[in-house]
Amino acid sequence: MPQPEGAELDAVLARQEELRQLYLRPIEERPPTTARGIHHVAFICRDVEETIRFYQEFLGFPLVEIVENRDYRGSTHFFFDIGHGNLLGFFDFPGHEHPPIMETIGGVQHLALSVGAAEFDAARKALDESETEYLGPDRGVEDSLYIRDPNGVPLELYRERLGVFNGERILATAGAGD
């Protein structure tokens, strides 16, 4: 994807700063959110068992429920515990072809999952041993490993505490998951 350069880049950066000044408030001045958190994020999968093996066996996210999808008979809806009361869900849609995942408006650029240092190191070792492709510290981001699940869903294993971004606390309740 082409990146802006020159005057176009200057305009984009100026707009970012304008938005920052207009809308971003210091932590102590922000009102509390109206949401309680993410109940679950749901993705579509090609193969239920392959997806379960990847998330439960490879990444260590316990499978916590399997039910029939209430909106599509014969479709499986299942959930993994990804910590702090958050769930990662999947559906399969038997009999449907699914195009490859693509980065587009309304699509998923990636799902960033906070992991501790030991889990980050274990994931990197497992990726290296399984010869799974990933992008990591070699691209200049020391605390991130970018992978794709068996369905093509882009994931970032992010060695950063919840509520912290680039080492800076951005939420008043930051620090969970140390």
XYZ file of N, CA, C and O in Angstrom:
712
model
N 0.841 -1.157 0.000
C 0.000 0.000 0.000
C 0.901 1.240 0.000
O 1.783 1.359 0.847
N 0.692 2.176 -0.934
C 1.559 3.355 -0.995
C 1.357 4.253 0.226
O 0.237 4.444 0.689
N 2.459 4.773 0.738
C 2.415 5.658 1.898
C 2.560 7.100 1.441
O 3.250 7.371 0.456
N 1.919 8.047 2.152
C 2.039 9.457 1.755
C 3.478 9.936 1.912
O 4.204 9.476 2.794
N 3.845 10.863 1.050
C 5.183 11.459 1.091
C 5.068 12.954 0.886
O 4.047 13.455 0.402
N 6.115 13.671 1.225
C 6.198 15.102 0.957
C 5.042 15.891 1.540
O 4.677 15.738 2.701
N 4.443 16.758 0.703
C 3.356 17.630 1.144
C 2.153 16.831 1.621
O 1.467 17.222 2.575
N 1.894 15.694 0.987
C 0.768 14.853 1.400
C 0.998 14.324 2.824
O 0.092 14.342 3.657
N 2.226 13.883 3.114
C 2.556 13.405 4.456
C 2.446 14.549 5.465
O 1.896 14.375 6.553
N 2.951 15.728 5.108
C 2.854 16.884 6.000
C 1.403 17.202 6.339
O 1.076 17.505 7.485
N 0.504 17.107 5.363
C -0.916 17.388 5.582
C -1.535 16.342 6.514
O -2.329 16.680 7.401
N -1.173 15.078 6.331
C -1.691 14.011 7.185
C -1.234 14.231 8.622
O -2.028 14.134 9.567
N 0.035 14.538 8.817
C 0.565 14.740 10.167
C -0.044 15.981 10.816
O -0.325 15.982 12.023
N -0.273 17.029 10.026
C -0.916 18.233 10.558
C -2.342 17.921 11.000
O -2.806 18.397 12.050
N -3.048 17.107 10.234
C -4.418 16.724 10.596
C -4.424 15.883 11.865
O -5.301 16.058 12.732
N -3.456 14.978 12.018
C -3.361 14.191 13.247
C -3.197 15.114 14.457
O -3.850 14.926 15.483
N -2.343 16.098 14.342
C -2.117 17.033 15.442
C -3.361 17.861 15.722
O -3.709 18.112 16.885
N -4.062 18.258 14.671
C -5.309 19.012 14.840
C -6.337 18.176 15.609
O -6.980 18.674 16.544
N -6.485 16.913 15.241
C -7.420 16.030 15.933
C -7.002 15.810 17.385
O -7.843 15.765 18.292
N -5.698 15.656 17.605
C -5.178 15.496 18.967
C -5.572 16.701 19.818
O -6.059 16.560 20.937
N -5.387 17.917 19.287
C -5.711 19.134 20.035
C -7.213 19.282 20.262
O -7.649 19.736 21.318
N -8.016 18.901 19.287
C -9.471 19.033 19.387
C -10.109 18.031 20.346
O -11.032 18.374 21.080
N -9.633 16.781 20.336
C -10.368 15.716 21.008
C -9.652 14.991 22.137
O -10.312 14.425 23.007
N -8.351 14.941 22.133
C -7.637 14.158 23.143
C -7.499 14.965 24.421
O -6.971 16.080 24.411
N -7.980 14.388 25.515
C -7.919 15.046 26.814
C -6.934 14.302 27.707
O -6.792 13.088 27.604
N -6.286 15.035 28.624
C -5.413 14.361 29.593
C -6.213 13.328 30.401
O -7.421 13.495 30.619
N -5.538 12.284 30.850
C -6.193 11.203 31.586
C -7.092 11.735 32.697
O -8.237 11.311 32.839
N -6.587 12.683 33.477
C -7.343 13.171 34.631
C -8.581 13.983 34.245
O -9.458 14.214 35.070
N -8.694 14.401 32.987
C -9.854 15.174 32.534
C -10.862 14.340 31.738
O -11.923 14.839 31.376
N -10.550 13.084 31.466
C -11.444 12.259 30.659
C -12.596 11.722 31.498
O -12.391 11.274 32.624
N -13.808 11.719 30.925
C -14.915 11.085 31.639
C -14.748 9.568 31.586
O -14.057 9.050 30.708
N -15.395 8.858 32.498
C -15.326 7.392 32.414
C -16.065 6.909 31.172
O -17.010 7.542 30.707
N -15.634 5.783 30.648
C -16.302 5.200 29.484
C -17.690 4.707 29.862
O -17.949 4.389 31.023
N -18.556 4.625 28.868
C -19.909 4.122 29.111
C -19.993 2.608 28.929
O -21.023 2.011 29.204
N -18.916 1.986 28.463
C -18.903 0.532 28.262
C -18.244 -0.158 29.453
O -17.434 0.437 30.159
N -18.588 -1.428 29.657
C -17.952 -2.215 30.704
C -16.736 -2.957 30.189
O -15.979 -3.527 30.951
N -16.549 -3.007 28.881
C -15.433 -3.713 28.272
C -15.913 -4.477 27.055
O -17.071 -4.363 26.652
N -15.039 -5.268 26.489
C -15.391 -6.089 25.334
C -15.915 -7.417 25.846
O -15.203 -8.120 26.565
N -17.144 -7.749 25.495
C -17.666 -9.063 25.880
C -16.971 -10.118 25.038
O -16.379 -11.052 25.555
N -17.042 -9.965 23.704
C -16.282 -10.842 22.816
C -16.128 -10.184 21.456
O -16.885 -9.318 21.073
N -15.096 -10.587 20.791
C -14.854 -10.256 19.390
C -15.089 -11.553 18.645
O -14.641 -12.609 19.099
N -15.819 -11.515 17.528
C -16.129 -12.754 16.801
C -15.571 -12.705 15.384
O -15.737 -11.706 14.684
N -14.927 -13.779 14.994
C -14.380 -13.937 13.650
C -14.996 -15.180 13.017
O -15.556 -16.031 13.709
N -14.861 -15.288 11.726
C -15.319 -16.463 10.995
C -14.123 -17.374 10.765
O -13.039 -16.896 10.437
N -14.331 -18.680 10.947
C -13.238 -19.629 10.715
C -13.621 -20.631 9.629
O -14.794 -20.844 9.355
N -12.596 -21.222 9.028
C -12.809 -22.267 8.017
C -12.993 -23.631 8.648
O -13.782 -24.436 8.203
N -12.213 -23.915 9.696
C -12.169 -25.245 10.292
C -12.167 -25.098 11.816
O -11.222 -24.553 12.384
N -13.224 -25.584 12.460
C -13.378 -25.432 13.906
C -12.225 -26.082 14.659
O -11.598 -25.467 15.523
N -11.906 -27.341 14.346
C -10.868 -28.050 15.098
C -9.496 -27.402 14.917
O -8.740 -27.248 15.884
N -9.160 -27.014 13.699
C -7.878 -26.352 13.442
C -7.785 -25.051 14.245
O -6.739 -24.738 14.823
N -8.881 -24.318 14.306
C -8.908 -23.060 15.049
C -8.764 -23.324 16.548
O -8.008 -22.634 17.232
N -9.453 -24.333 17.063
C -9.327 -24.685 18.480
C -7.879 -25.073 18.797
O -7.315 -24.615 19.797
N -7.278 -25.907 17.971
C -5.888 -26.324 18.231
C -4.949 -25.114 18.253
O -4.064 -25.026 19.110
N -5.123 -24.201 17.329
C -4.242 -23.031 17.260
C -4.375 -22.180 18.519
O -3.376 -21.844 19.159
N -5.588 -21.820 18.861
C -5.777 -20.895 19.988
C -5.571 -21.558 21.343
O -4.968 -20.950 22.241
N -6.034 -22.791 21.513
C -5.902 -23.432 22.813
C -4.546 -24.090 22.996
O -3.878 -23.878 24.016
N -4.125 -24.868 22.023
C -2.885 -25.628 22.178
C -1.644 -24.794 21.881
O -0.637 -24.908 22.571
N -1.703 -23.961 20.854
C -0.517 -23.198 20.461
C -0.390 -21.899 21.267
O 0.669 -21.601 21.803
N -1.487 -21.109 21.376
C -1.407 -19.833 22.085
C -1.756 -19.933 23.567
O -1.447 -19.026 24.328
N -2.430 -21.009 23.978
C -2.735 -21.184 25.395
C -3.985 -20.466 25.868
O -4.099 -20.133 27.051
N -4.951 -20.239 24.984
C -6.213 -19.614 25.369
C -7.239 -20.730 25.575
O -7.645 -21.383 24.614
N -7.699 -20.964 26.804
C -8.623 -22.061 27.057
C -9.943 -21.908 26.297
O -10.536 -20.827 26.281
N -10.384 -22.991 25.696
C -11.704 -23.049 25.078
C -12.719 -23.099 26.212
O -12.588 -23.909 27.130
N -13.744 -22.219 26.196
C -14.683 -22.154 27.315
C -16.129 -22.463 26.937
O -16.954 -22.697 27.828
N -16.453 -22.511 25.641
C -17.826 -22.829 25.246
C -17.885 -23.195 23.772
O -17.127 -22.649 22.962
N -18.768 -24.133 23.452
C -19.091 -24.491 22.066
C -20.605 -24.657 22.009
O -21.156 -25.460 22.756
N -21.254 -23.891 21.134
C -22.709 -23.980 20.963
C -23.039 -23.851 19.484
O -22.193 -23.460 18.670
N -24.288 -24.151 19.149
C -24.741 -23.895 17.785
C -25.013 -22.399 17.654
O -25.591 -21.779 18.546
N -24.598 -21.835 16.553
C -24.840 -20.432 16.268
C -26.348 -20.202 16.200
O -27.046 -20.874 15.454
N -26.863 -19.274 16.962
C -28.312 -19.045 17.003
C -28.857 -18.401 15.735
O -30.058 -18.366 15.521
N -27.985 -17.871 14.882
C -28.417 -17.193 13.657
C -28.288 -18.050 12.401
O -28.733 -17.643 11.335
N -27.624 -19.231 12.523
C -27.354 -20.041 11.331
C -27.287 -21.493 11.770
O -26.306 -21.914 12.393
N -28.302 -22.267 11.462
C -28.363 -23.669 11.890
C -27.172 -24.452 11.349
O -26.794 -24.295 10.206
N -26.595 -25.262 12.209
C -25.456 -26.088 11.824
C -24.113 -25.390 11.941
O -23.069 -26.010 11.761
N -24.126 -24.119 12.245
C -22.886 -23.362 12.421
C -22.450 -23.447 13.879
O -23.270 -23.368 14.790
N -21.171 -23.618 14.094
C -20.610 -23.702 15.440
C -20.141 -22.333 15.895
O -19.464 -21.623 15.157
N -20.497 -21.965 17.119
C -20.035 -20.718 17.735
C -19.253 -21.137 18.976
O -19.771 -21.878 19.811
N -18.010 -20.704 19.077
C -17.185 -21.137 20.200
C -16.314 -19.996 20.687
O -16.053 -19.045 19.958
N -15.907 -20.101 21.962
C -15.236 -18.995 22.637
C -13.969 -19.446 23.370
O -13.937 -20.529 23.950
N -12.997 -18.541 23.389
C -11.761 -18.731 24.148
C -11.648 -17.631 25.193
O -12.040 -16.485 24.953
N -11.066 -17.959 26.334
C -10.766 -16.990 27.385
C -9.444 -16.319 27.022
O -8.408 -16.984 26.924
N -9.494 -14.992 26.838
C -8.258 -14.265 26.539
C -7.881 -13.323 27.682
O -7.099 -12.393 27.514
N -8.415 -13.594 28.865
C -8.014 -12.881 30.072
C -8.883 -11.683 30.407
O -9.545 -11.101 29.550
N -8.901 -11.354 31.683
C -9.587 -10.178 32.217
C -11.050 -10.103 31.811
O -11.587 -9.018 31.551
N -11.723 -11.265 31.732
C -13.137 -11.305 31.405
C -13.448 -11.110 29.934
O -14.603 -10.904 29.564
N -12.447 -11.169 29.078
C -12.643 -10.978 27.643
C -12.666 -12.320 26.918
O -11.914 -13.232 27.258
N -13.517 -12.401 25.912
C -13.659 -13.619 25.127
C -13.317 -13.356 23.666
O -13.582 -12.271 23.142
N -12.751 -14.371 23.028
C -12.503 -14.358 21.593
C -13.400 -15.432 21.001
O -13.310 -16.594 21.384
N -14.299 -15.048 20.118
C -15.266 -15.980 19.560
C -15.039 -16.254 18.088
O -14.430 -15.447 17.372
N -15.542 -17.399 17.648
C -15.486 -17.803 16.242
C -16.796 -18.453 15.848
O -17.477 -19.057 16.670
N -17.125 -18.337 14.576
C -18.229 -19.050 13.932
C -17.636 -19.802 12.754
O -16.680 -19.336 12.140
N -18.252 -20.916 12.403
C -17.983 -21.489 11.084
C -19.308 -21.431 10.319
O -20.367 -21.327 10.921
N -19.256 -21.400 9.036
C -20.446 -21.391 8.198
C -20.294 -22.503 7.172
O -19.855 -22.273 6.039
N -20.637 -23.753 7.568
C -20.471 -24.895 6.669
C -21.184 -24.668 5.342
O -22.298 -24.146 5.290
N -20.490 -25.037 4.269
C -21.065 -24.926 2.939
C -20.822 -23.599 2.257
O -21.195 -23.424 1.097
N -20.208 -22.654 2.946
C -19.927 -21.355 2.348
C -18.446 -21.235 2.001
O -17.589 -21.649 2.778
N -18.173 -20.686 0.863
C -16.795 -20.352 0.493
C -16.437 -19.034 1.170
O -17.288 -18.155 1.307
N -15.214 -18.900 1.570
C -14.779 -17.661 2.207
C -13.561 -17.124 1.468
O -12.553 -17.827 1.346
N -13.652 -15.890 0.999
C -12.488 -15.309 0.323
C -11.367 -15.063 1.328
O -11.618 -15.006 2.537
N -10.149 -14.899 0.856
C -9.048 -14.602 1.774
C -9.301 -13.278 2.497
O -9.949 -12.387 1.955
N -8.783 -13.174 3.701
C -8.919 -11.947 4.474
C -8.155 -10.832 3.761
O -7.129 -11.080 3.128
N -8.685 -9.614 3.822
C -7.988 -8.488 3.213
C -8.146 -7.242 4.070
O -9.104 -7.098 4.802
N -7.143 -6.382 3.983
C -7.146 -5.132 4.721
C -7.969 -4.130 3.929
O -7.607 -3.750 2.818
N -9.097 -3.716 4.495
C -9.973 -2.773 3.821
C -10.828 -2.064 4.860
O -10.872 -2.480 6.022
N -11.529 -1.027 4.451
C -12.416 -0.313 5.357
C -13.420 -1.313 5.935
O -14.027 -2.094 5.213
N -13.556 -1.308 7.252
C -14.464 -2.229 7.925
C -13.854 -3.585 8.210
O -14.442 -4.393 8.914
N -12.669 -3.850 7.677
C -11.984 -5.108 7.925
C -11.129 -5.004 9.177
O -11.046 -3.968 9.818
N -10.492 -6.092 9.515
C -9.619 -6.122 10.687
C -8.189 -5.923 10.229
O -7.686 -6.699 9.420
N -7.525 -4.893 10.734
C -6.116 -4.689 10.434
C -5.299 -5.677 11.257
O -4.438 -6.347 10.743
N -5.602 -5.785 12.553
C -5.075 -6.843 13.403
C -5.738 -6.765 14.767
O -6.302 -5.741 15.128
N -5.684 -7.848 15.511
C -6.160 -7.917 16.879
C -4.921 -8.016 17.755
O -4.156 -8.979 17.644
N -4.698 -7.002 18.606
C -3.525 -6.985 19.481
C -3.898 -7.581 20.835
O -4.852 -7.143 21.471
N -3.158 -8.593 21.246
C -3.403 -9.287 22.511
C -2.226 -9.060 23.445
O -1.076 -9.340 23.093
N -2.511 -8.528 24.618
C -1.475 -8.265 25.610
C -0.982 -9.576 26.199
O -1.773 -10.403 26.640
N 0.337 -9.764 26.185
C 0.949 -10.952 26.786
C 2.128 -10.514 27.653
O 2.738 -9.475 27.409
N 2.413 -11.319 28.666
C 3.554 -11.041 29.526
C 4.861 -11.425 28.846
O 4.877 -12.059 27.781
N 5.961 -11.058 29.465
C 7.285 -11.315 28.888
C 7.533 -12.810 28.691
O 8.041 -13.225 27.642
N 7.185 -13.634 29.674
C 7.424 -15.080 29.556
C 6.591 -15.668 28.418
O 7.084 -16.501 27.643
N 5.325 -15.244 28.301
C 4.453 -15.742 27.234
C 4.939 -15.269 25.865
O 4.877 -16.020 24.890
N 5.434 -14.048 25.812
C 5.972 -13.503 24.566
C 7.169 -14.341 24.107
O 7.248 -14.767 22.963
N 8.098 -14.606 25.031
C 9.291 -15.392 24.703
C 8.917 -16.822 24.299
O 9.485 -17.375 23.356
N 7.943 -17.409 25.012
C 7.508 -18.771 24.684
C 6.851 -18.811 23.307
O 7.080 -19.737 22.521
N 6.057 -17.798 22.992
C 5.403 -17.747 21.676
C 6.441 -17.610 20.571
O 6.376 -18.299 19.547
N 7.422 -16.757 20.770
C 8.469 -16.572 19.758
C 9.243 -17.877 19.548
O 9.527 -18.269 18.413
N 9.564 -18.567 20.640
C 10.270 -19.838 20.537
C 9.425 -20.860 19.781
O 9.920 -21.565 18.894
N 8.128 -20.943 20.131
C 7.234 -21.894 19.460
C 7.095 -21.560 17.972
O 7.069 -22.459 17.127
N 7.019 -20.274 17.641
C 6.936 -19.869 16.236
C 8.204 -20.268 15.490
O 8.141 -20.788 14.375
N 9.350 -20.020 16.106
C 10.625 -20.394 15.476
C 10.722 -21.908 15.281
O 11.114 -22.371 14.207
N 10.347 -22.667 16.309
C 10.434 -24.128 16.230
C 9.471 -24.714 15.199
O 9.782 -25.707 14.553
N 8.313 -24.092 15.049
C 7.325 -24.600 14.090
C 7.535 -24.024 12.691
O 6.808 -24.374 11.771
N 8.531 -23.148 12.578
C 8.845 -22.474 11.316
C 7.639 -21.697 10.782
O 7.440 -21.572 9.572
N 6.837 -21.172 11.718
C 5.697 -20.332 11.355
C 6.202 -18.933 11.037
O 7.004 -18.374 11.774
N 5.704 -18.380 9.934
C 6.107 -17.021 9.543
C 5.533 -16.000 10.509
O 4.386 -16.104 10.920
N 6.342 -15.025 10.863
C 5.858 -13.914 11.677
C 6.750 -12.706 11.430
O 7.872 -12.825 10.936
N 6.209 -11.555 11.775
C 6.983 -10.326 11.778
C 7.210 -9.978 13.228
O 6.301 -10.097 14.051
N 8.398 -9.542 13.555
C 8.677 -9.267 14.952
C 9.669 -8.149 15.116
O 9.712 -7.221 14.308
N 10.492 -8.264 16.158
C 11.440 -7.206 16.480
C 12.347 -6.803 15.316
O 12.835 -5.685 15.287
N 12.516 -7.685 14.349
C 13.371 -7.340 13.211
C 12.788 -6.202 12.377
O 13.484 -5.598 11.583
N 11.505 -5.878 12.573
C 10.926 -4.755 11.836
C 10.909 -3.488 12.671
O 10.223 -2.532 12.363
N 11.630 -3.498 13.788
C 11.790 -2.300 14.595
C 10.791 -2.157 15.733
O 10.789 -1.163 16.426
N 9.946 -3.135 15.929
C 8.982 -3.086 17.026
C 9.374 -4.181 18.000
O 9.081 -5.349 17.797
N 10.066 -3.808 19.055
C 10.640 -4.778 19.990
C 9.624 -5.637 20.717
O 9.911 -6.770 21.070
N 8.445 -5.099 20.973
C 7.493 -5.780 21.828
C 6.324 -6.412 21.088
O 5.290 -6.695 21.687
N 6.439 -6.620 19.782
C 5.333 -7.154 18.996
C 5.757 -8.322 18.121
O 6.823 -8.289 17.519
N 4.887 -9.326 18.071
C 5.017 -10.419 17.116
C 3.718 -10.437 16.315
O 2.631 -10.523 16.891
N 3.815 -10.311 15.010
C 2.638 -10.317 14.141
C 2.553 -11.661 13.433
O 3.504 -12.081 12.772
N 1.411 -12.321 13.608
C 1.186 -13.628 12.986
C -0.220 -13.649 12.395
O -1.011 -12.740 12.629
N -0.508 -14.703 11.648
C -1.871 -14.937 11.164
C -2.322 -16.288 11.691
O -1.550 -17.239 11.716
N -3.578 -16.330 12.126
C -4.117 -17.612 12.584
C -4.425 -18.473 11.364
O -4.235 -18.029 10.225
N -4.883 -19.699 11.533
C -5.132 -20.576 10.376
C -6.187 -20.042 9.403
O -6.275 -20.487 8.269
N -6.984 -19.062 9.855
C -8.028 -18.477 9.017
C -7.553 -17.212 8.318
O -8.303 -16.614 7.559
N -6.338 -16.798 8.610
C -5.809 -15.571 8.039
C -6.017 -14.353 8.919
O -5.622 -13.248 8.560
N -6.643 -14.517 10.100
C -6.875 -13.387 10.996
C -5.522 -12.864 11.485
O -4.730 -13.621 12.044
N -5.250 -11.582 11.269
C -3.976 -11.020 11.717
C -3.985 -10.739 13.219
O -4.892 -10.102 13.732
N -2.977 -11.255 13.906
C -2.848 -11.102 15.348
C -1.523 -10.444 15.678
O -0.511 -10.681 15.013
N -1.532 -9.658 16.730
C -0.300 -9.114 17.293
C -0.213 -9.601 18.725
O -1.131 -9.387 19.511
N 0.848 -10.295 19.057
C 1.136 -10.629 20.443
C 1.991 -9.478 20.951
O 3.128 -9.288 20.504
N 1.412 -8.687 21.847
C 2.001 -7.406 22.250
C 2.478 -7.489 23.689
O 1.677 -7.648 24.612
N 3.791 -7.405 23.869
C 4.398 -7.475 25.201
C 4.300 -6.082 25.831
O 5.272 -5.334 25.915
N 3.083 -5.771 26.237
C 2.792 -4.463 26.836
C 1.611 -4.645 27.771
O 0.701 -5.437 27.495
N 1.631 -3.960 28.896
C 0.530 -4.044 29.850
C -0.740 -3.453 29.247
O -0.682 -2.563 28.393
N -1.882 -3.931 29.701
C -3.150 -3.368 29.270
C -3.212 -1.891 29.663
O -2.769 -1.527 30.757
N -3.745 -1.065 28.784
C -3.872 0.363 29.061
C -2.598 1.154 28.844
O -2.534 2.341 29.182
N -1.573 0.516 28.300
C -0.291 1.167 28.028
C 0.002 1.015 26.541
O -0.256 -0.040 25.953
N 0.512 2.071 25.909
C 0.881 2.016 24.494
C 2.227 2.698 24.322
O 2.419 3.826 24.776
N 3.160 1.987 23.706
C 4.525 2.488 23.520
C 5.150 2.946 24.832
O 5.836 3.959 24.898
N 4.873 2.192 25.904
C 5.457 2.496 27.204
C 4.768 3.621 27.954
O 5.145 3.922 29.083
N 3.753 4.235 27.373
C 3.047 5.347 28.008
C 1.674 4.899 28.474
O 0.927 4.277 27.723
N 1.335 5.241 29.701
C 0.010 4.934 30.235
C -1.004 5.811 29.513
O -0.896 7.033 29.536
N -2.011 5.171 28.872
C -3.037 5.949 28.182
C -4.423 5.751 28.801
O -5.368 6.415 28.409
N -4.522 4.844 29.780
C -5.774 4.646 30.522
C -5.498 4.810 32.011
O -4.449 4.382 32.505
N -6.452 5.372 32.709
C -6.293 5.582 34.150
C -6.132 4.257 34.889
O -5.466 4.192 35.907
N -6.716 3.183 34.344
C -6.665 1.872 35.001
C -5.578 0.996 34.427
O -5.643 -0.218 34.518
N -4.576 1.569 33.816
C -3.507 0.794 33.168
C -2.732 -0.026 34.174
O -2.674 0.300 35.341
N -2.130 -1.082 33.641
C -1.224 -1.873 34.444
C -1.634 -3.323 34.593
O -0.853 -4.138 35.042
N -2.868 -3.651 34.225
C -3.322 -5.035 34.358
C -2.513 -5.948 33.459
O -2.115 -5.555 32.372
N -2.272 -7.117 33.908
C -1.575 -8.112 33.098
C -0.068 -8.038 33.173
O 0.609 -8.515 32.301
N 0.468 -7.407 34.227
C 1.934 -7.328 34.367
C 2.542 -8.697 34.471
O 2.001 -9.598 34.956
